[in-house]
Coordinates of C-alpha atoms and ligand atoms in Angstrom, one line a residue:
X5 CA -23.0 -4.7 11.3
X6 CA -20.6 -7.3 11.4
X7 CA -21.5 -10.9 12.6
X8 CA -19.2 -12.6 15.3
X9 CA -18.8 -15.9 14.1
X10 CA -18.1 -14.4 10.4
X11 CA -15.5 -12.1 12.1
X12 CA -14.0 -14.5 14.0
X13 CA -13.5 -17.0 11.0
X14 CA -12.5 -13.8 9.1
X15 CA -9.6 -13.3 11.5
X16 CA -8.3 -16.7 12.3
X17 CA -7.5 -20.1 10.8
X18 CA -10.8 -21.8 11.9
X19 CA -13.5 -22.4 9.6
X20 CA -17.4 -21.1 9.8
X21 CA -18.1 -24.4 10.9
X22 CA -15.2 -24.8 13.5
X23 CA -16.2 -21.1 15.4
X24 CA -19.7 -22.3 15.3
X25 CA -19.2 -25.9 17.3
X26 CA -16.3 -23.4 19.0
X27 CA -19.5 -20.7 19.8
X28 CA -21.6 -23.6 20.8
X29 CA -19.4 -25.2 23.5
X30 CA -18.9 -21.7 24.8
X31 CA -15.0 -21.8 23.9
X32 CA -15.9 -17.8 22.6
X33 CA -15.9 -14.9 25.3
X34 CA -15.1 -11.8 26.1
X35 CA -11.4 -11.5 27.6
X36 CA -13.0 -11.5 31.3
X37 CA -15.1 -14.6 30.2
X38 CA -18.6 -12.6 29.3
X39 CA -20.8 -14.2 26.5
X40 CA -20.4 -12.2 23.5
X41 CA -23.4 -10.3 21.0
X42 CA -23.9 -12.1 17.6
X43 CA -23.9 -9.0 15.8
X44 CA -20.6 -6.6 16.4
X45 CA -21.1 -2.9 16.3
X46 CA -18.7 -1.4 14.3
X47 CA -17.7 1.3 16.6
X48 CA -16.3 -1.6 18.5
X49 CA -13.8 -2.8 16.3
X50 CA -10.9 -4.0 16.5
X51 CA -11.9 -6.2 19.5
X52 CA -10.1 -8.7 21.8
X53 CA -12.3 -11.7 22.5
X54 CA -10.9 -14.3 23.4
X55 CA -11.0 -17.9 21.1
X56 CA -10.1 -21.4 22.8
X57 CA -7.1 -20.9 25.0
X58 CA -6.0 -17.5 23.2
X59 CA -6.8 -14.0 22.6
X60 CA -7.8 -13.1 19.0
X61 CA -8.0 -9.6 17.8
X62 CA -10.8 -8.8 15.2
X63 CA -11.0 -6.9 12.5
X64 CA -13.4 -5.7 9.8
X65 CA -10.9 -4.2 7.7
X66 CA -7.0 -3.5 7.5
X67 CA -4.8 -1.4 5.7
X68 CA -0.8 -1.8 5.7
X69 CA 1.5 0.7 4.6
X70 CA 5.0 -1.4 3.6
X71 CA 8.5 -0.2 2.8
X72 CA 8.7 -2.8 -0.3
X73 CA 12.4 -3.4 -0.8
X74 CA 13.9 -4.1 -4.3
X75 CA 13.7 -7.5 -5.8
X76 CA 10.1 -8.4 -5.5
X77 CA 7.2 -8.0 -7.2
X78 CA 4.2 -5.9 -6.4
X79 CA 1.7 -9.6 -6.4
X80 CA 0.0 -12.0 -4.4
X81 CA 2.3 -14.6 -6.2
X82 CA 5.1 -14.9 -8.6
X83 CA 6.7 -17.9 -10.5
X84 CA 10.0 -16.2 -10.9
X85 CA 10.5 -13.2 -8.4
X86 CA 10.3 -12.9 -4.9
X87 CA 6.6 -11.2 -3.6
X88 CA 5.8 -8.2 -1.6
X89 CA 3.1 -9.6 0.0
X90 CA 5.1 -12.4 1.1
X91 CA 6.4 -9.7 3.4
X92 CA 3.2 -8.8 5.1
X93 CA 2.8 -12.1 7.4
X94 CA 1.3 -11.2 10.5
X95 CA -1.1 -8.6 9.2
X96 CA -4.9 -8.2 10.3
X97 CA -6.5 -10.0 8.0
X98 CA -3.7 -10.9 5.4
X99 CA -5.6 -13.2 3.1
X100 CA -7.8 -10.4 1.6
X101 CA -5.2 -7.7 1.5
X102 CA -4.7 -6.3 -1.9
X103 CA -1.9 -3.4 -3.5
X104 CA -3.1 -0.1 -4.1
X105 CA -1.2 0.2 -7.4
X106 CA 1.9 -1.5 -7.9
X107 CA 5.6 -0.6 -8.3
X108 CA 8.4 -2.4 -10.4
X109 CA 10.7 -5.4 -9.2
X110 CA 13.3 -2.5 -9.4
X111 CA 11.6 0.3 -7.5
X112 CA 11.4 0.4 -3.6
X113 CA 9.2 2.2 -1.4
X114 CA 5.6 3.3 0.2
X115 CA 3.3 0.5 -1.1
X116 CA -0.1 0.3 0.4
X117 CA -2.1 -2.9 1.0
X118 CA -5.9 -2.7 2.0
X119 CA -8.9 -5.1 2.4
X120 CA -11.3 -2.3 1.1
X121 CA -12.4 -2.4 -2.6
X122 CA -14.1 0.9 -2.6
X123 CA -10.5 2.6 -1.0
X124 CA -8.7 1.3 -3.6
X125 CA -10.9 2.5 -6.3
X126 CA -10.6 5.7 -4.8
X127 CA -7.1 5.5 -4.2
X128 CA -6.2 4.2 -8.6
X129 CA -9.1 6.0 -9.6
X130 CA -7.3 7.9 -12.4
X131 CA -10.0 11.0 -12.0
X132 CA -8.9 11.1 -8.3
X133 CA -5.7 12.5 -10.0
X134 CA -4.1 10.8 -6.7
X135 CA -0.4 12.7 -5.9
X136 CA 2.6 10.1 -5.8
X137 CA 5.9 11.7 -5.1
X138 CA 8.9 9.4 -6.5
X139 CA 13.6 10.3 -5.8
X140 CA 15.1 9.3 -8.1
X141 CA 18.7 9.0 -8.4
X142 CA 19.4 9.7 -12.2
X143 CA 22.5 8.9 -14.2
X144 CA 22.2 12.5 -16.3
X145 CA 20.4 15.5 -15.7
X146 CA 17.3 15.8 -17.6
X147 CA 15.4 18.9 -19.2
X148 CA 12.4 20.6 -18.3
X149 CA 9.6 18.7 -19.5
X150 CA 7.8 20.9 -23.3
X151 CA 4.2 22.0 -23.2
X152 CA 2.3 18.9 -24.6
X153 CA 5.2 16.3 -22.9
X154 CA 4.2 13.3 -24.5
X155 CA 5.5 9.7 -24.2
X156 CA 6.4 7.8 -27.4
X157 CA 2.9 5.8 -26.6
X158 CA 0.8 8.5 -26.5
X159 CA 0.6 8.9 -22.7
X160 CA 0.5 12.6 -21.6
X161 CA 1.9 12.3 -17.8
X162 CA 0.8 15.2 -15.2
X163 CA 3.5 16.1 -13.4
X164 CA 2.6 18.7 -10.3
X165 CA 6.0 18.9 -9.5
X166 CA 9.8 18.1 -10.7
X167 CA 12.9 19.5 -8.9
X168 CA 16.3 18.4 -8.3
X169 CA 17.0 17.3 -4.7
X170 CA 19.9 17.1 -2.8
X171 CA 21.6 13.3 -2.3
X172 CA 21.8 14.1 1.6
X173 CA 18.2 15.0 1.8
X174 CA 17.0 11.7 -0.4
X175 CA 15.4 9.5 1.8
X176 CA 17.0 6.5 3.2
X177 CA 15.4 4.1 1.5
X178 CA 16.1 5.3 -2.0
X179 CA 19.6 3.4 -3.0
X180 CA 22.5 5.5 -3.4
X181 CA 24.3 4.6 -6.5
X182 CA 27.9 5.5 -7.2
X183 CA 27.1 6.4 -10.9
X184 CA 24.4 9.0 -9.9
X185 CA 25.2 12.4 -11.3
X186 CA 21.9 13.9 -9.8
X187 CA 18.9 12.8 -7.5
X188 CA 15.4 14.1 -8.1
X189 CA 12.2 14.6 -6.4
X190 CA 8.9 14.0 -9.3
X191 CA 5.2 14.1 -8.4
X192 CA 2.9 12.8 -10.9
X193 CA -0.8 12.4 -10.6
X194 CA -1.1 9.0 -12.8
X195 CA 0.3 5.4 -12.4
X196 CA 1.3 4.3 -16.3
X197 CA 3.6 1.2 -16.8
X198 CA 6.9 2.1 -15.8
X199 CA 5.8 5.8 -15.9
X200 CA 8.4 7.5 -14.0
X201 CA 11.3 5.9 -16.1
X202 CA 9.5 6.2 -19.0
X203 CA 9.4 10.4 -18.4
X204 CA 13.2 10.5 -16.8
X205 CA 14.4 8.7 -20.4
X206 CA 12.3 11.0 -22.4
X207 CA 13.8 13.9 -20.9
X208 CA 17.5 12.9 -21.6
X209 CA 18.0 11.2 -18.4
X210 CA 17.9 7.5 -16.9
X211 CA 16.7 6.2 -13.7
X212 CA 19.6 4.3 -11.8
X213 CA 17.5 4.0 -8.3
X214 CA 13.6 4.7 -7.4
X215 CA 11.9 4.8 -4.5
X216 CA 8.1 6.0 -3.8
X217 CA 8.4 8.5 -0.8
X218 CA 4.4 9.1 -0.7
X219 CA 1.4 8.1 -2.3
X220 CA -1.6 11.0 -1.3
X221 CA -1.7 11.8 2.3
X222 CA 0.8 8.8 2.9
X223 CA 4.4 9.6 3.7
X224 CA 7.0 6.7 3.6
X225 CA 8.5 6.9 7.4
X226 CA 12.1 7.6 7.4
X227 CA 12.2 5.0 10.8
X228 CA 10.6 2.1 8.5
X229 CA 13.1 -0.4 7.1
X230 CA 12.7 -1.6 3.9
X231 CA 10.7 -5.0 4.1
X232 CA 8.5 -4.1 7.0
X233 CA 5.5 -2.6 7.7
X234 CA 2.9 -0.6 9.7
X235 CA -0.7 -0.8 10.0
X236 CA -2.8 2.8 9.1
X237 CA -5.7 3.9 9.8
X238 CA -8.6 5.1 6.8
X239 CA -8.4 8.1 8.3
X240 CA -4.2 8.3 7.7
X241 CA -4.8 7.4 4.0
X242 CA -7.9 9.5 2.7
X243 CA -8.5 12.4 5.7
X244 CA -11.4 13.6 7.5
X245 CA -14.0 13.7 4.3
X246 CA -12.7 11.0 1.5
X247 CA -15.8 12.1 -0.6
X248 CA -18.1 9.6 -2.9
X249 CA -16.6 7.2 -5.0
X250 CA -16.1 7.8 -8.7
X251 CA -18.7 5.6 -10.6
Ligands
URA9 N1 7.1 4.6 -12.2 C1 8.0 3.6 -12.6 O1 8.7 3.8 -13.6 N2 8.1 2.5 -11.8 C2 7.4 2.3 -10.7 O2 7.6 1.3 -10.0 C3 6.5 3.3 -10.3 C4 6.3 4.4 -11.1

């Protein structure tokens, strides 16, 4: 069970030893002014209480699915390139968020963030064989991928699905590009360096625009801009019955 003061300093900018003179003096209550438990069940969480002259929400853990835009990096910090997370103020519990995954400067899309280690074990996990659906919009068309499709490193990809889609049903946050001769729709189960490029170019084709439209259960909203984001539940990312984690 989570402890108050620990929660509180979690969720704020005070330190452990600023919510425990803060506990002391009584500055900590309920909204309607009732002392508060040490210990938090977790069935209560999130929970309003209410800190000095303001009412704090706290939580034990967060998860944020963004819309990351081109032109930033997938990283807490960068020297050279704009950051995703840069994009995230305002979250529960921002400073320990962490990207499930990554995607390239150059690709936009459904990104997740979570505070949970063990979720985002689950979630990379390459024996999870985790679905992520990719558009792309392609400068050639490309052919169907041979049995054994290799990539010149060795890498075998597993791709559940490949189709061509058409450019009015791409979603709206994969960018249109003049040159585009065809868009696609490509599921693959792994997350290699620059994986769906990499397969596009070995099948005769090159990625002009790429955009992550789901990652498992998660499905990039059509109504979320690129830049911003929304929180989600556990539930939303893994389901009723996530199942043990892989050792
Ligand atoms: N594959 C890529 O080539 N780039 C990404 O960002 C994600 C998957």
């Amino acid at each position: 069970m989570p402890r108050l003061d620990q929660l509180i300093a979690r969720n704020t900018h005070y330190s452990r030893g600023d919510v425990k003179r803060l506990l002391r003096s009584g500055a900590i209550c309920s909204p309607s002014g009732e002392a508060l438990d040490d210990w938090i069940e977790p069935a209560a969480l999130p929970l309003t209480v209410h800190v000095g002259d303001q009412d704090v929400v706290l939580y034990d853990s967060s998860h944020v699915l963004q819309n990351k835009p081109l032109g930033c990096v997938t990283a807490l910090g960068d020297r050279q390139h704009a950051v995703a997370y840069d994009l995230l103020g305002g979250a529960p519990l921002l400073d320990e968020l962490r990207p499930v995954g990554r995607l390239d400067l150059d690709t936009s899309g459904l990104l997740l963030w979570t505070t949970d280690g063990q979720l985002l074990q689950r979630l990379t996990h390459p024996k999870r064989k985790v679905p992520r659906t990719y558009q792309a919009a392609l400068a050639q068309p490309f052919v169907p991928p041979p049995p054994g499709f290799t990539l010149d490193d060795g890498h075998q990809p597993h791709i559940t699905e490949l189709r061509e889609i058409d450019r009015s049903s791409a979603h709206p946050s994969l960018a249109r590009r003049d040159e585009a001769t065809l868009y696609a729709s490509i599921t693959i189960t792994g997350g290699a360096y620059h994986e769906v490029r990499r397969i596009f170019a070995a099948l005769g084709s090159h990625v002009l625009a790429l955009c992550r439209v789901s990652f498992g259960r998660l499905v990039l909203p059509e109504d979320l801009p690129p830049g911003e984001y929304r929180a989600v539940s556990p539930e939303d990312v893994l389901g009723e019955s996530p199942g043990p984690a892989c050792p």
